[in-house]
mmCIF file of C-alpha atoms in Angstrom:
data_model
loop_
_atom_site.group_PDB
_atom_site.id
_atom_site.type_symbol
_atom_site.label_atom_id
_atom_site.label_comp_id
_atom_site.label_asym_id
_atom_site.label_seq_id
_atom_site.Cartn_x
_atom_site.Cartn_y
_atom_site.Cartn_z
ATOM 1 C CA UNK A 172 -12.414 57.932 12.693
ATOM 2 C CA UNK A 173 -10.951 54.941 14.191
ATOM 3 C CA UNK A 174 -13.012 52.129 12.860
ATOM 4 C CA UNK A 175 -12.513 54.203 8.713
ATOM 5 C CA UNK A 176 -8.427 54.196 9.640
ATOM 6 C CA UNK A 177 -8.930 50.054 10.570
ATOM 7 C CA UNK A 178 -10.985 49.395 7.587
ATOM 8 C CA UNK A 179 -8.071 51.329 5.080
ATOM 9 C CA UNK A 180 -5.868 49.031 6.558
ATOM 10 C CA UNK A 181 -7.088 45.962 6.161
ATOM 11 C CA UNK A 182 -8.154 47.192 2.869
ATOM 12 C CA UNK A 183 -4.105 48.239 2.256
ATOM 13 C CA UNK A 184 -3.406 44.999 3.724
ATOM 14 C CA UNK A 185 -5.357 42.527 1.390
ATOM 15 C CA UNK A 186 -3.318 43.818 -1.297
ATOM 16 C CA UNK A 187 -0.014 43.524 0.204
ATOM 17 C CA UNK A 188 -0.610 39.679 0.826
ATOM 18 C CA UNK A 189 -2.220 38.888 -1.750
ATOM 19 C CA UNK A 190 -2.821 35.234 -0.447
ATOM 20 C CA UNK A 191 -4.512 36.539 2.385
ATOM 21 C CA UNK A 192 -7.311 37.766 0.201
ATOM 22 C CA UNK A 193 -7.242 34.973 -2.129
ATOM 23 C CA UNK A 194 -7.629 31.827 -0.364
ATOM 24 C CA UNK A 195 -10.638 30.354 -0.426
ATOM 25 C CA UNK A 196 -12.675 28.713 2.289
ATOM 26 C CA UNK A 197 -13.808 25.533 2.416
ATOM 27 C CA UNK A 198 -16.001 24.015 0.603
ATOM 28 C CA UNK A 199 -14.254 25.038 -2.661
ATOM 29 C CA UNK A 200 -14.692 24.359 -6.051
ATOM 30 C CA UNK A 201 -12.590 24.000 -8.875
ATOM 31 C CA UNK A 202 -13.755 24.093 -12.961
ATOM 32 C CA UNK A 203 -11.619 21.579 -14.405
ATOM 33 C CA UNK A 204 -11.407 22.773 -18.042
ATOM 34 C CA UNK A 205 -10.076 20.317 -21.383
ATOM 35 C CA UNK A 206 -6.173 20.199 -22.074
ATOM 36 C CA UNK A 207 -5.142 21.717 -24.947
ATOM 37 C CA UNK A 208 -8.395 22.247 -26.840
ATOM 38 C CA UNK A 209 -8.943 18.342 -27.380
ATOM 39 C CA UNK A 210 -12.664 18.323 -26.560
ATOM 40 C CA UNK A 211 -13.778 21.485 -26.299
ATOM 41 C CA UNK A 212 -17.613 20.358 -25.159
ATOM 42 C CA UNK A 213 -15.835 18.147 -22.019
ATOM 43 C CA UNK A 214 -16.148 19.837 -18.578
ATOM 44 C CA UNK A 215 -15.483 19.357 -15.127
ATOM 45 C CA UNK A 216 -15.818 20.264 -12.087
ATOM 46 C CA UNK A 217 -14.180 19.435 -7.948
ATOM 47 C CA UNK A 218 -15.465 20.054 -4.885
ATOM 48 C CA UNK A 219 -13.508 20.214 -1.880
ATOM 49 C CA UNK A 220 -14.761 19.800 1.618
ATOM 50 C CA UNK A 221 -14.206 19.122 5.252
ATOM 51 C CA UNK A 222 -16.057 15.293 6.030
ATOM 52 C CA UNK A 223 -15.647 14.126 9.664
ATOM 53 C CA UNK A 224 -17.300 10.219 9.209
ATOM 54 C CA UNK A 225 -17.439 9.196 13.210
ATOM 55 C CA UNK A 226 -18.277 11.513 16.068
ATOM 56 C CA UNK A 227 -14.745 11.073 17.918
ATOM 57 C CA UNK A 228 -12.895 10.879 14.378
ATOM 58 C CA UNK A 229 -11.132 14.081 13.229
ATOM 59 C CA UNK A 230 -11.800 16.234 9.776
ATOM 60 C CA UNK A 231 -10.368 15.101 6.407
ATOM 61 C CA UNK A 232 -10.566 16.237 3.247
ATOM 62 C CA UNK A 233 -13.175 14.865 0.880
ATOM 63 C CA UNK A 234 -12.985 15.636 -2.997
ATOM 64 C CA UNK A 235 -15.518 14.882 -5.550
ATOM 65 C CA UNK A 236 -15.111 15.035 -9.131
ATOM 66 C CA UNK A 237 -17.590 14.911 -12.427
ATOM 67 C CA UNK A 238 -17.178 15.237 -15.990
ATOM 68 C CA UNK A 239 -19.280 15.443 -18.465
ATOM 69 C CA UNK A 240 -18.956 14.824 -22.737
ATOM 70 C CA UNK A 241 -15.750 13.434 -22.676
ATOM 71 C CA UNK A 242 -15.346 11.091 -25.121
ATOM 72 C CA UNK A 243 -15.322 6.858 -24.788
ATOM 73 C CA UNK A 244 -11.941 6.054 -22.984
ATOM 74 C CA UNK A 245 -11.015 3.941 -25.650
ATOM 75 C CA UNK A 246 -10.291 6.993 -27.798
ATOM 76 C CA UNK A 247 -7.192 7.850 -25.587
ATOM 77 C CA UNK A 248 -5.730 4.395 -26.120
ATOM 78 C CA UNK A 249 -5.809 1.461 -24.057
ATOM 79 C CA UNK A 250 -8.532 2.844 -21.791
ATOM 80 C CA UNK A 251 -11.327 1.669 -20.037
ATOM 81 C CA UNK A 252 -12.676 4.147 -17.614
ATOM 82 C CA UNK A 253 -11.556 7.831 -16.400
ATOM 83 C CA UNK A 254 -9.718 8.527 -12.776
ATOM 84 C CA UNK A 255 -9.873 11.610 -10.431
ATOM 85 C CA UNK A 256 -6.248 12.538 -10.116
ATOM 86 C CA UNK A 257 -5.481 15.259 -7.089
ATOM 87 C CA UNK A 258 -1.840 16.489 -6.762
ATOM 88 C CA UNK A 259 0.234 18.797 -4.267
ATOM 89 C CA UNK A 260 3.465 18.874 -7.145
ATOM 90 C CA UNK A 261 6.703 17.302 -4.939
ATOM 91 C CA UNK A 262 4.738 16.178 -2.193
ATOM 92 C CA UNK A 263 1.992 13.765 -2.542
ATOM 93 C CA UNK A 264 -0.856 12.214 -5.232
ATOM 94 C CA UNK A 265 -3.869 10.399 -4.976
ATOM 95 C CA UNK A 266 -6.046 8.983 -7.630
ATOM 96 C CA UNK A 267 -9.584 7.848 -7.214
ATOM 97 C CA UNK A 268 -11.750 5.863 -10.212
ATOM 98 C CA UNK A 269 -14.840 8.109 -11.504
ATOM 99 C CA UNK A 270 -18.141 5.759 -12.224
ATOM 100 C CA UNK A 271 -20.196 6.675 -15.505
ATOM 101 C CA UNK A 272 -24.090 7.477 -15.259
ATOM 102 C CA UNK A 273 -26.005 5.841 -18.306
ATOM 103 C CA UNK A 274 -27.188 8.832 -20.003
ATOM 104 C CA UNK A 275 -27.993 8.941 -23.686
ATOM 105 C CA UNK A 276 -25.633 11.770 -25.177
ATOM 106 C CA UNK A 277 -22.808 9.381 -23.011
ATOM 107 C CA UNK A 278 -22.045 9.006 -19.444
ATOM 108 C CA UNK A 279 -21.406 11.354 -17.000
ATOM 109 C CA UNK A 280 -18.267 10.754 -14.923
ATOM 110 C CA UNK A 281 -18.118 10.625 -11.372
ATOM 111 C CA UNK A 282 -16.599 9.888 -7.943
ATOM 112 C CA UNK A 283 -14.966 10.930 -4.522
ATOM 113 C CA UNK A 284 -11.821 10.558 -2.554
ATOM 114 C CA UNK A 285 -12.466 11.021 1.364
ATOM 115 C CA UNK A 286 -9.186 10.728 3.068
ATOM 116 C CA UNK A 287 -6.739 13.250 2.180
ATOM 117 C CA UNK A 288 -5.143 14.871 5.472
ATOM 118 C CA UNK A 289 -3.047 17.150 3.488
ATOM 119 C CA UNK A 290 -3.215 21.088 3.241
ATOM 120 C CA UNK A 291 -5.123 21.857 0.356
ATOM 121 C CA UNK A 292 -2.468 24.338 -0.814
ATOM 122 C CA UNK A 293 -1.400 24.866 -4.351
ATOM 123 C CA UNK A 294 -3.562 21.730 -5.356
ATOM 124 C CA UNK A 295 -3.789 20.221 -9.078
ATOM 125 C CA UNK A 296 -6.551 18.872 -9.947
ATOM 126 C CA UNK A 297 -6.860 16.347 -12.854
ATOM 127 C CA UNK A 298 -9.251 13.134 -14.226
ATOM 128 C CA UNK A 299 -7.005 11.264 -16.551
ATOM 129 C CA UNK A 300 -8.052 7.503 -18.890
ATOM 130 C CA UNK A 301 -7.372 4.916 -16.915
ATOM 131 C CA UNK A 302 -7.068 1.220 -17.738
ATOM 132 C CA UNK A 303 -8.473 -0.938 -14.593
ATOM 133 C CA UNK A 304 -6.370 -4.324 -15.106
ATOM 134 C CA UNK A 305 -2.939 -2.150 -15.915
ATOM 135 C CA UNK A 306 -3.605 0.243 -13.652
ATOM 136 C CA UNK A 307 -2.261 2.718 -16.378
ATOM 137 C CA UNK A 308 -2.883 6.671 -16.012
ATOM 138 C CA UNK A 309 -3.212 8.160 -19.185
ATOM 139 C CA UNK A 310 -2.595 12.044 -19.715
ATOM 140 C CA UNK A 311 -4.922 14.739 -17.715
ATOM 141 C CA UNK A 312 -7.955 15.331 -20.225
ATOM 142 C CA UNK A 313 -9.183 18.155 -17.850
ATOM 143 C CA UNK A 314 -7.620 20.165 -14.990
ATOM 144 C CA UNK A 315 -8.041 22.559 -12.589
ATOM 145 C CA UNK A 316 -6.019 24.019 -9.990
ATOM 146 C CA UNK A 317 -6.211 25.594 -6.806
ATOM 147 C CA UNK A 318 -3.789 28.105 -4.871
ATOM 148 C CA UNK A 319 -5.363 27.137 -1.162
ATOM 149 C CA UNK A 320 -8.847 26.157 0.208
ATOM 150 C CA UNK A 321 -8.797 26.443 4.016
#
C-alpha cells in the first residue's frame, strides 16, 4: 500500500513541476528545423554532451551541430560558409564555424564547440551564414531550442 501511495505521488508530482519531468538528461539532442519556411528540405540537428578532455580536468559542455541541404551561402548575401550559433538569451553566446563534407547533392555542414561551462538551461540553438574575413553573422537559417539538458 505504501510503495502504490509513493508512486501516486511522484506521479501527482511530475505534473505539478512540470520542469521536473521535462528536463532532459544529458546527452541531448535538439532538431534544428528552417526559419520561416525558406528551405523547407534544410535540416539540422545538436547534440549536447558532457566531454572531460584530461583526467584531472573537470566536465564541460560539448555541442555538435550538422545541417544538411541548405543552400550555397552565397544565396543569403555576402556569405561564405555557415556557423553554429548557441545562445542562453541575456546571458551569454558562442558561435563555432561548421566545415562542409563534399557530397554531390551539396555539402553537409558540420562542427563542434567544446568549452561551454554554462547551464544548459533554456538554450537556443541556431547555424546562421557567416562571412570568414567580416566575421559577419547572418540571420538563423535553422533553430532549435532547448528548455534544460542536465
Amino acid at each position: 500500500m505504501k510503495k502504490a501511495l509513493v508512486i501516486v505521488i511522484l506521479f501527482l508530482l511530475s505534473f505539478a513541476f512540470p520542469s521536473l519531468s521535462s528536463a532532459e538528461k544529458m546527452p541531448c539532442t535538439v532538431v534544428l528545423e528552417p526559419v520561416s519556411g525558406q528551405n523547407e528540405n534544410a535540416e539540422g540537428v545538436a547534440l549536447i554532451h558532457k566531454v572531460q578532455f584530461k583526467p584531472q580536468g573537470y566536465k564541460r559542455t560539448s555541442v555538435s551541430m550538422m545541417a544538411s541541404h541548405l543552400p550555397d551561402p552565397s544565396e543569403w548575401g555576402d556569405y561564405d560558409g555557415y556557423e553554429g550559433f548557441v545562445t542562453i538569451p541575456n546571458e551569454i553566446s558562442w558561435r563555432f564555424k561548421l566545415y562542409p563534407t563534399p557530397e554531390e547533392l551539396g555539402p553537409t555542414w558540420a562542427g563542434r564547440f567544446d568549452q561551454i561551462t554554462a547551464e544548459m538551461k533554456n538554450v537556443e540553438l541556431e547555424i546562421r551564414p557567416s562571412n570568414a574575413q567580416s566575421e559577419k553573422l547572418g540571420e538563423k537559417v535553422l533553430s532549435g531550442e532547448i528548455d534544460i539538458c542536465k
